[in-house]
Amino acid sequence: MTISRRTILRGLGGGAALTLLPRPLAAAVSGTAASGAGSTAMPVVVELFTSQGCSSCPPADALLHELAERQDVLALSLSVDYWDYLGWKDTLASPSNTRRQKAYAANMGARTVYTPQMVINGVDDVVGSRRKEVTGAIEAQQNRAPSEMVPVSLTREKNAVQIAVGANPLLGNVEATLWMVYFEDQATVEIKRGENRGRELSYTNVVRDMVPIGMWKGEPLHMEVAMESLASPGYDGCAVILQTDGQGPILGAAKLDM
């Protein structure tokens, strides 16, 4: 997937930082504190790395659909392309999803990648079809200490989306990237070849794009994004994820249905 974006220098939290903004994403950034940043509890981010060419993936895809119904979970489906050689080219796959999964594997000390894999808040991975292990990993992340989290909110006001990130002095000198994630609510695909040949498979919260839009260095951060810049074909919702540099632990997240 080719990401078209432009680079703009903005002031973040009183300092200068390089902010990458996708497409014509007009964002006004300031260093003022966000009043609504702590209004909702942080959802646990569950990323499912899946493939239409993997016969073990449909149960995990179904489980992710269930997780997406929960208010305390941000469930995202990321299709990878390395099983395409088995005879079916995944219609939802992106090389960037594969790169993201490989980065997680490197961080976690794994020698290989696999599907279906669920990564929980960037710090734990579970076979995506193992319900008990998945729910246990989610519960463990829900019990994290406040010192490990940063309040994040994503709200719509008229023709703009307000993104607010709070502060957490207990984290020390931690820097994190603020990612904007664009996804499609539902996608149904008829598989004509490969391991899942003859099946019609459904996917939930299919990630279509994931781009960095700012850097967080411990200070409160506020961004305003024009709603029209989010209204691209195939985008039903968006989310923001605050993740430590090097694709480490996820510190905060929020979701907005469009």
PDB file of C-alpha atoms in Angstrom:
ATOM      1  CA  MET A   1       0.000   0.000   0.000  1.00  0.00           C
ATOM      2  CA  THR A   2       1.448   3.337  -1.015  1.00  0.00           C
ATOM      3  CA  ILE A   3       0.877   6.055   1.556  1.00  0.00           C
ATOM      4  CA  SER A   4       0.636   9.554   0.144  1.00  0.00           C
ATOM      5  CA  ARG A   5       1.517  12.101   2.780  1.00  0.00           C
ATOM      6  CA  ARG A   6       3.163  15.451   3.224  1.00  0.00           C
ATOM      7  CA  THR A   7       5.575  16.588   5.876  1.00  0.00           C
ATOM      8  CA  ILE A   8       4.796  19.660   7.983  1.00  0.00           C
ATOM      9  CA  LEU A   9       6.782  21.200  10.800  1.00  0.00           C
ATOM     10  CA  ARG A  10       4.549  22.020  13.733  1.00  0.00           C
ATOM     11  CA  GLY A  11       5.024  22.936  17.379  1.00  0.00           C
ATOM     12  CA  LEU A  12       4.176  20.035  19.672  1.00  0.00           C
ATOM     13  CA  GLY A  13       3.968  20.609  23.407  1.00  0.00           C
ATOM     14  CA  GLY A  14       5.915  23.838  23.137  1.00  0.00           C
ATOM     15  CA  GLY A  15       8.789  22.317  21.127  1.00  0.00           C
ATOM     16  CA  ALA A  16       9.424  21.614  17.478  1.00  0.00           C
ATOM     17  CA  ALA A  17       8.799  18.191  16.010  1.00  0.00           C
ATOM     18  CA  LEU A  18       8.405  16.698  12.582  1.00  0.00           C
ATOM     19  CA  THR A  19       4.806  15.664  11.996  1.00  0.00           C
ATOM     20  CA  LEU A  20       3.765  13.442   9.102  1.00  0.00           C
ATOM     21  CA  LEU A  21       0.265  14.147   7.852  1.00  0.00           C
ATOM     22  CA  PRO A  22      -1.478  11.856   5.323  1.00  0.00           C
ATOM     23  CA  ARG A  23      -3.046  13.139   2.098  1.00  0.00           C
ATOM     24  CA  PRO A  24      -4.475  16.657   2.546  1.00  0.00           C
ATOM     25  CA  LEU A  25      -4.803  16.070   6.268  1.00  0.00           C
ATOM     26  CA  ALA A  26      -4.982  19.655   7.523  1.00  0.00           C
ATOM     27  CA  ALA A  27      -4.192  19.561  11.215  1.00  0.00           C
ATOM     28  CA  ALA A  28      -3.728  22.399  13.643  1.00  0.00           C
ATOM     29  CA  VAL A  29      -1.424  21.383  16.476  1.00  0.00           C
ATOM     30  CA  SER A  30      -0.944  23.184  19.753  1.00  0.00           C
ATOM     31  CA  GLY A  31       0.716  22.524  23.090  1.00  0.00           C
ATOM     32  CA  THR A  32      -2.352  23.231  25.219  1.00  0.00           C
ATOM     33  CA  ALA A  33      -3.792  20.602  27.523  1.00  0.00           C
ATOM     34  CA  ALA A  34      -6.878  18.723  26.346  1.00  0.00           C
ATOM     35  CA  SER A  35      -9.837  18.976  28.658  1.00  0.00           C
ATOM     36  CA  GLY A  36     -11.484  15.753  27.488  1.00  0.00           C
ATOM     37  CA  ALA A  37      -8.396  13.555  27.391  1.00  0.00           C
ATOM     38  CA  GLY A  38      -9.352  11.456  30.402  1.00  0.00           C
ATOM     39  CA  SER A  39     -13.071  11.236  29.813  1.00  0.00           C
ATOM     40  CA  THR A  40     -13.086   7.548  28.836  1.00  0.00           C
ATOM     41  CA  ALA A  41     -11.048   4.521  29.852  1.00  0.00           C
ATOM     42  CA  MET A  42      -8.360   3.397  27.446  1.00  0.00           C
ATOM     43  CA  PRO A  43      -9.428   0.462  25.272  1.00  0.00           C
ATOM     44  CA  VAL A  44      -7.067  -2.473  24.966  1.00  0.00           C
ATOM     45  CA  VAL A  45      -5.684  -2.580  21.420  1.00  0.00           C
ATOM     46  CA  VAL A  46      -5.924  -6.018  19.802  1.00  0.00           C
ATOM     47  CA  GLU A  47      -4.245  -6.388  16.408  1.00  0.00           C
ATOM     48  CA  LEU A  48      -5.032  -9.561  14.505  1.00  0.00           C
ATOM     49  CA  PHE A  49      -2.548 -10.523  11.797  1.00  0.00           C
ATOM     50  CA  THR A  50      -4.526 -12.730   9.456  1.00  0.00           C
ATOM     51  CA  SER A  51      -4.647 -13.991   5.874  1.00  0.00           C
ATOM     52  CA  GLN A  52      -7.277 -15.185   3.427  1.00  0.00           C
ATOM     53  CA  GLY A  53      -4.820 -17.903   2.424  1.00  0.00           C
ATOM     54  CA  CYS A  54      -4.576 -19.362   5.944  1.00  0.00           C
ATOM     55  CA  SER A  55      -7.028 -22.139   6.829  1.00  0.00           C
ATOM     56  CA  SER A  56      -6.396 -21.586  10.559  1.00  0.00           C
ATOM     57  CA  CYS A  57      -7.445 -17.930  10.437  1.00  0.00           C
ATOM     58  CA  PRO A  58     -11.281 -17.946  10.118  1.00  0.00           C
ATOM     59  CA  PRO A  59     -11.860 -18.828  13.819  1.00  0.00           C
ATOM     60  CA  ALA A  60      -9.590 -15.932  14.823  1.00  0.00           C
ATOM     61  CA  ASP A  61     -11.399 -13.597  12.412  1.00  0.00           C
ATOM     62  CA  ALA A  62     -14.689 -14.585  14.068  1.00  0.00           C
ATOM     63  CA  LEU A  63     -13.245 -13.976  17.531  1.00  0.00           C
ATOM     64  CA  LEU A  64     -12.020 -10.533  16.492  1.00  0.00           C
ATOM     65  CA  HIS A  65     -15.569  -9.737  15.340  1.00  0.00           C
ATOM     66  CA  GLU A  66     -16.784 -10.510  18.862  1.00  0.00           C
ATOM     67  CA  LEU A  67     -14.041  -8.415  20.432  1.00  0.00           C
ATOM     68  CA  ALA A  68     -14.956  -5.490  18.181  1.00  0.00           C
ATOM     69  CA  GLU A  69     -18.371  -5.374  19.868  1.00  0.00           C
ATOM     70  CA  ARG A  70     -16.726  -4.554  23.199  1.00  0.00           C
ATOM     71  CA  GLN A  71     -16.340  -0.939  24.247  1.00  0.00           C
ATOM     72  CA  ASP A  72     -13.173  -1.742  26.196  1.00  0.00           C
ATOM     73  CA  VAL A  73     -11.342  -3.191  23.165  1.00  0.00           C
ATOM     74  CA  LEU A  74     -10.055  -1.603  19.968  1.00  0.00           C
ATOM     75  CA  ALA A  75     -10.005  -4.605  17.626  1.00  0.00           C
ATOM     76  CA  LEU A  76      -8.129  -4.245  14.327  1.00  0.00           C
ATOM     77  CA  SER A  77      -7.671  -6.723  11.481  1.00  0.00           C
ATOM     78  CA  LEU A  78      -4.384  -6.524   9.550  1.00  0.00           C
ATOM     79  CA  SER A  79      -4.099  -8.869   6.578  1.00  0.00           C
ATOM     80  CA  VAL A  80      -0.584  -9.953   5.600  1.00  0.00           C
ATOM     81  CA  ASP A  81       0.689 -10.951   2.170  1.00  0.00           C
ATOM     82  CA  TYR A  82       3.264 -13.687   2.786  1.00  0.00           C
ATOM     83  CA  TRP A  83       0.789 -16.552   2.209  1.00  0.00           C
ATOM     84  CA  ASP A  84      -0.128 -15.324  -1.278  1.00  0.00           C
ATOM     85  CA  TYR A  85       2.195 -17.895  -2.832  1.00  0.00           C
ATOM     86  CA  LEU A  86      -0.167 -20.691  -1.743  1.00  0.00           C
ATOM     87  CA  GLY A  87      -2.473 -19.863  -4.651  1.00  0.00           C
ATOM     88  CA  TRP A  88      -4.681 -16.992  -3.517  1.00  0.00           C
ATOM     89  CA  LYS A  89      -3.679 -13.338  -3.401  1.00  0.00           C
ATOM     90  CA  ASP A  90      -5.192 -11.794  -0.268  1.00  0.00           C
ATOM     91  CA  THR A  91      -7.428  -8.941  -1.436  1.00  0.00           C
ATOM     92  CA  LEU A  92      -7.074  -7.027   1.841  1.00  0.00           C
ATOM     93  CA  ALA A  93      -3.368  -7.584   2.463  1.00  0.00           C
ATOM     94  CA  SER A  94      -0.762  -4.859   2.665  1.00  0.00           C
ATOM     95  CA  PRO A  95       3.047  -5.118   2.775  1.00  0.00           C
ATOM     96  CA  SER A  96       2.958  -2.496   5.535  1.00  0.00           C
ATOM     97  CA  ASN A  97       0.905  -4.898   7.682  1.00  0.00           C
ATOM     98  CA  THR A  98       3.541  -7.573   7.133  1.00  0.00           C
ATOM     99  CA  ARG A  99       6.290  -5.140   8.096  1.00  0.00           C
ATOM    100  CA  ARG A 100       4.407  -4.192  11.247  1.00  0.00           C
ATOM    101  CA  GLN A 101       4.061  -7.834  12.262  1.00  0.00           C
ATOM    102  CA  LYS A 102       7.746  -8.501  11.599  1.00  0.00           C
ATOM    103  CA  ALA A 103       8.683  -5.506  13.738  1.00  0.00           C
ATOM    104  CA  TYR A 104       6.625  -6.952  16.595  1.00  0.00           C
ATOM    105  CA  ALA A 105       8.343 -10.309  16.140  1.00  0.00           C
ATOM    106  CA  ALA A 106      11.768  -8.654  16.357  1.00  0.00           C
ATOM    107  CA  ASN A 107      10.773  -6.740  19.497  1.00  0.00           C
ATOM    108  CA  MET A 108       9.460  -9.895  21.149  1.00  0.00           C
ATOM    109  CA  GLY A 109      12.498 -11.974  20.251  1.00  0.00           C
ATOM    110  CA  ALA A 110      10.605 -14.271  17.879  1.00  0.00           C
ATOM    111  CA  ARG A 111      12.411 -15.783  14.905  1.00  0.00           C
ATOM    112  CA  THR A 112       9.336 -16.152  12.694  1.00  0.00           C
ATOM    113  CA  VAL A 113       5.895 -14.649  12.110  1.00  0.00           C
ATOM    114  CA  TYR A 114       2.675 -16.625  11.948  1.00  0.00           C
ATOM    115  CA  THR A 115      -1.064 -16.369  11.410  1.00  0.00           C
ATOM    116  CA  PRO A 116      -3.411 -15.995  13.106  1.00  0.00           C
ATOM    117  CA  GLN A 117      -1.560 -13.862  15.629  1.00  0.00           C
ATOM    118  CA  MET A 118      -3.115 -11.343  17.998  1.00  0.00           C
ATOM    119  CA  VAL A 119      -0.830  -8.709  19.495  1.00  0.00           C
ATOM    120  CA  ILE A 120      -2.249  -7.149  22.658  1.00  0.00           C
ATOM    121  CA  ASN A 121      -1.293  -3.531  23.385  1.00  0.00           C
ATOM    122  CA  GLY A 122       1.997  -4.079  21.582  1.00  0.00           C
ATOM    123  CA  VAL A 123       3.464  -6.166  24.402  1.00  0.00           C
ATOM    124  CA  ASP A 124       1.921  -9.641  24.301  1.00  0.00           C
ATOM    125  CA  ASP A 125       1.114 -12.068  21.492  1.00  0.00           C
ATOM    126  CA  VAL A 126      -1.362 -14.935  21.438  1.00  0.00           C
ATOM    127  CA  VAL A 127      -2.554 -17.424  18.820  1.00  0.00           C
ATOM    128  CA  GLY A 128      -5.632 -15.573  17.619  1.00  0.00           C
ATOM    129  CA  SER A 129      -8.017 -18.512  17.796  1.00  0.00           C
ATOM    130  CA  ARG A 130      -7.296 -19.358  21.454  1.00  0.00           C
ATOM    131  CA  ARG A 131     -10.163 -17.565  23.145  1.00  0.00           C
ATOM    132  CA  LYS A 132      -9.133 -18.181  26.736  1.00  0.00           C
ATOM    133  CA  GLU A 133      -5.583 -16.953  26.183  1.00  0.00           C
ATOM    134  CA  VAL A 134      -6.780 -13.923  24.247  1.00  0.00           C
ATOM    135  CA  THR A 135      -9.273 -12.845  26.905  1.00  0.00           C
ATOM    136  CA  GLY A 136      -6.671 -13.468  29.602  1.00  0.00           C
ATOM    137  CA  ALA A 137      -4.152 -11.233  27.837  1.00  0.00           C
ATOM    138  CA  ILE A 138      -6.793  -8.504  27.490  1.00  0.00           C
ATOM    139  CA  GLU A 139      -7.657  -8.700  31.182  1.00  0.00           C
ATOM    140  CA  ALA A 140      -3.976  -8.479  32.099  1.00  0.00           C
ATOM    141  CA  GLN A 141      -3.659  -5.267  30.104  1.00  0.00           C
ATOM    142  CA  GLN A 142      -6.790  -3.847  31.706  1.00  0.00           C
ATOM    143  CA  ASN A 143      -5.082  -4.247  35.069  1.00  0.00           C
ATOM    144  CA  ARG A 144      -2.036  -2.207  34.105  1.00  0.00           C
ATOM    145  CA  ALA A 145      -0.927   0.487  36.499  1.00  0.00           C
ATOM    146  CA  PRO A 146      -1.942   4.076  35.633  1.00  0.00           C
ATOM    147  CA  SER A 147       1.752   4.899  35.419  1.00  0.00           C
ATOM    148  CA  GLU A 148       1.901   2.833  32.209  1.00  0.00           C
ATOM    149  CA  MET A 149      -0.923   4.646  30.389  1.00  0.00           C
ATOM    150  CA  VAL A 150      -1.593   8.021  28.782  1.00  0.00           C
ATOM    151  CA  PRO A 151      -5.134   9.428  28.360  1.00  0.00           C
ATOM    152  CA  VAL A 152      -6.167   9.771  24.706  1.00  0.00           C
ATOM    153  CA  SER A 153      -9.462  10.976  23.250  1.00  0.00           C
ATOM    154  CA  LEU A 154     -10.901  11.244  19.745  1.00  0.00           C
ATOM    155  CA  THR A 155     -14.106  13.282  19.367  1.00  0.00           C
ATOM    156  CA  ARG A 156     -16.043  14.828  16.514  1.00  0.00           C
ATOM    157  CA  GLU A 157     -17.141  18.441  16.708  1.00  0.00           C
ATOM    158  CA  LYS A 158     -19.087  19.685  13.659  1.00  0.00           C
ATOM    159  CA  ASN A 159     -16.675  19.485  10.715  1.00  0.00           C
ATOM    160  CA  ALA A 160     -13.550  18.540  12.632  1.00  0.00           C
ATOM    161  CA  VAL A 161     -12.153  15.732  14.730  1.00  0.00           C
ATOM    162  CA  GLN A 162     -10.414  16.663  17.960  1.00  0.00           C
ATOM    163  CA  ILE A 163      -7.485  14.520  19.072  1.00  0.00           C
ATOM    164  CA  ALA A 164      -6.264  15.025  22.617  1.00  0.00           C
ATOM    165  CA  VAL A 165      -3.349  13.340  24.365  1.00  0.00           C
ATOM    166  CA  GLY A 166      -2.693  13.968  28.026  1.00  0.00           C
ATOM    167  CA  ALA A 167       0.502  13.854  30.058  1.00  0.00           C
ATOM    168  CA  ASN A 168       1.983  11.220  32.332  1.00  0.00           C
ATOM    169  CA  PRO A 169       5.078  12.402  34.221  1.00  0.00           C
ATOM    170  CA  LEU A 170       5.411   8.944  35.785  1.00  0.00           C
ATOM    171  CA  LEU A 171       6.607   7.534  32.446  1.00  0.00           C
ATOM    172  CA  GLY A 172       9.800   9.537  32.543  1.00  0.00           C
ATOM    173  CA  ASN A 173      11.637  10.356  29.313  1.00  0.00           C
ATOM    174  CA  VAL A 174       9.455   8.278  27.026  1.00  0.00           C
ATOM    175  CA  GLU A 175       8.750   9.343  23.447  1.00  0.00           C
ATOM    176  CA  ALA A 176       5.874   7.925  21.436  1.00  0.00           C
ATOM    177  CA  THR A 177       4.377   8.162  17.967  1.00  0.00           C
ATOM    178  CA  LEU A 178       0.739   9.091  17.487  1.00  0.00           C
ATOM    179  CA  TRP A 179      -0.685   6.895  14.732  1.00  0.00           C
ATOM    180  CA  MET A 180      -3.880   7.540  12.807  1.00  0.00           C
ATOM    181  CA  VAL A 181      -5.547   4.287  11.771  1.00  0.00           C
ATOM    182  CA  TYR A 182      -8.210   4.178   9.052  1.00  0.00           C
ATOM    183  CA  PHE A 183     -10.375   1.068   8.838  1.00  0.00           C
ATOM    184  CA  GLU A 184     -13.341  -0.488   7.078  1.00  0.00           C
ATOM    185  CA  ASP A 185     -16.044  -1.811   9.415  1.00  0.00           C
ATOM    186  CA  GLN A 186     -16.810  -4.989   7.488  1.00  0.00           C
ATOM    187  CA  ALA A 187     -15.483  -6.776   4.398  1.00  0.00           C
ATOM    188  CA  THR A 188     -16.739 -10.040   2.941  1.00  0.00           C
ATOM    189  CA  VAL A 189     -14.604 -11.926   0.436  1.00  0.00           C
ATOM    190  CA  GLU A 190     -15.320 -15.024  -1.649  1.00  0.00           C
ATOM    191  CA  ILE A 191     -12.144 -17.113  -1.695  1.00  0.00           C
ATOM    192  CA  LYS A 192     -11.677 -18.912  -5.016  1.00  0.00           C
ATOM    193  CA  ARG A 193      -8.306 -20.583  -4.565  1.00  0.00           C
ATOM    194  CA  GLY A 194      -5.890 -21.705  -1.869  1.00  0.00           C
ATOM    195  CA  GLU A 195      -6.527 -23.293   1.528  1.00  0.00           C
ATOM    196  CA  ASN A 196      -9.886 -21.534   2.006  1.00  0.00           C
ATOM    197  CA  ARG A 197     -11.157 -22.189  -1.501  1.00  0.00           C
ATOM    198  CA  GLY A 198     -14.957 -22.084  -1.793  1.00  0.00           C
ATOM    199  CA  ARG A 199     -15.459 -20.181   1.475  1.00  0.00           C
ATOM    200  CA  GLU A 200     -16.936 -16.724   1.962  1.00  0.00           C
ATOM    201  CA  LEU A 201     -15.056 -15.039   4.780  1.00  0.00           C
ATOM    202  CA  SER A 202     -15.920 -11.893   6.715  1.00  0.00           C
ATOM    203  CA  TYR A 203     -13.490  -9.448   8.302  1.00  0.00           C
ATOM    204  CA  THR A 204     -14.049  -6.730  10.897  1.00  0.00           C
ATOM    205  CA  ASN A 205     -12.303  -3.362  11.327  1.00  0.00           C
ATOM    206  CA  VAL A 206     -10.018  -3.984   8.363  1.00  0.00           C
ATOM    207  CA  VAL A 207      -7.060  -1.620   8.545  1.00  0.00           C
ATOM    208  CA  ARG A 208      -6.722   0.281   5.259  1.00  0.00           C
ATOM    209  CA  ASP A 209      -4.080   2.785   6.274  1.00  0.00           C
ATOM    210  CA  MET A 210      -1.923   3.568   9.293  1.00  0.00           C
ATOM    211  CA  VAL A 211       0.148   6.743   9.294  1.00  0.00           C
ATOM    212  CA  PRO A 212       2.092   8.713  11.915  1.00  0.00           C
ATOM    213  CA  ILE A 213       0.609  12.148  12.556  1.00  0.00           C
ATOM    214  CA  GLY A 214       2.633  13.428  15.490  1.00  0.00           C
ATOM    215  CA  MET A 215       5.195  12.855  18.201  1.00  0.00           C
ATOM    216  CA  TRP A 216       4.449  12.858  21.932  1.00  0.00           C
ATOM    217  CA  LYS A 217       7.223  13.735  24.361  1.00  0.00           C
ATOM    218  CA  GLY A 218       5.366  13.684  27.649  1.00  0.00           C
ATOM    219  CA  GLU A 219       3.506  16.989  27.319  1.00  0.00           C
ATOM    220  CA  PRO A 220      -0.228  17.401  26.592  1.00  0.00           C
ATOM    221  CA  LEU A 221      -0.935  17.438  22.866  1.00  0.00           C
ATOM    222  CA  HIS A 222      -3.964  18.600  20.889  1.00  0.00           C
ATOM    223  CA  MET A 223      -4.658  18.185  17.178  1.00  0.00           C
ATOM    224  CA  GLU A 224      -7.632  19.168  15.040  1.00  0.00           C
ATOM    225  CA  VAL A 225      -8.268  17.236  11.829  1.00  0.00           C
ATOM    226  CA  ALA A 226     -10.713  18.360   9.148  1.00  0.00           C
ATOM    227  CA  MET A 227     -13.515  15.810   8.843  1.00  0.00           C
ATOM    228  CA  GLU A 228     -13.419  15.976   5.049  1.00  0.00           C
ATOM    229  CA  SER A 229      -9.888  14.616   5.053  1.00  0.00           C
ATOM    230  CA  LEU A 230     -11.167  11.413   6.723  1.00  0.00           C
ATOM    231  CA  ALA A 231     -14.061  10.825   4.337  1.00  0.00           C
ATOM    232  CA  SER A 232     -12.225   8.646   1.827  1.00  0.00           C
ATOM    233  CA  PRO A 233     -13.893   5.676   0.104  1.00  0.00           C
ATOM    234  CA  GLY A 234     -13.549   2.511   2.159  1.00  0.00           C
ATOM    235  CA  TYR A 235     -13.061   4.356   5.450  1.00  0.00           C
ATOM    236  CA  ASP A 236     -15.852   3.695   7.949  1.00  0.00           C
ATOM    237  CA  GLY A 237     -13.972   4.609  11.083  1.00  0.00           C
ATOM    238  CA  CYS A 238     -10.683   5.819  12.439  1.00  0.00           C
ATOM    239  CA  ALA A 239      -8.654   5.410  15.587  1.00  0.00           C
ATOM    240  CA  VAL A 240      -5.559   6.900  17.146  1.00  0.00           C
ATOM    241  CA  ILE A 241      -2.877   4.841  18.841  1.00  0.00           C
ATOM    242  CA  LEU A 242      -0.093   6.266  20.976  1.00  0.00           C
ATOM    243  CA  GLN A 243       2.800   3.816  20.765  1.00  0.00           C
ATOM    244  CA  THR A 244       6.321   4.098  22.113  1.00  0.00           C
ATOM    245  CA  ASP A 245       8.995   4.495  19.466  1.00  0.00           C
ATOM    246  CA  GLY A 246      10.326   1.332  17.906  1.00  0.00           C
ATOM    247  CA  GLN A 247       6.824  -0.172  17.892  1.00  0.00           C
ATOM    248  CA  GLY A 248       6.847  -0.896  21.576  1.00  0.00           C
ATOM    249  CA  PRO A 249       4.074  -0.801  24.188  1.00  0.00           C
ATOM    250  CA  ILE A 250       0.867   1.058  23.350  1.00  0.00           C
ATOM    251  CA  LEU A 251       0.292   3.804  25.905  1.00  0.00           C
ATOM    252  CA  GLY A 252      -3.174   4.982  24.842  1.00  0.00           C
ATOM    253  CA  ALA A 253      -5.823   4.661  22.145  1.00  0.00           C
ATOM    254  CA  ALA A 254      -9.238   5.907  21.090  1.00  0.00           C
ATOM    255  CA  LYS A 255     -11.727   5.081  18.324  1.00  0.00           C
ATOM    256  CA  LEU A 256     -14.223   7.107  16.282  1.00  0.00           C
ATOM    257  CA  ASP A 257     -16.960   5.706  14.021  1.00  0.00           C
ATOM    258  CA  MET A 258     -17.507   7.908  10.980  1.00  0.00           C
TER     259      MET A 258
END
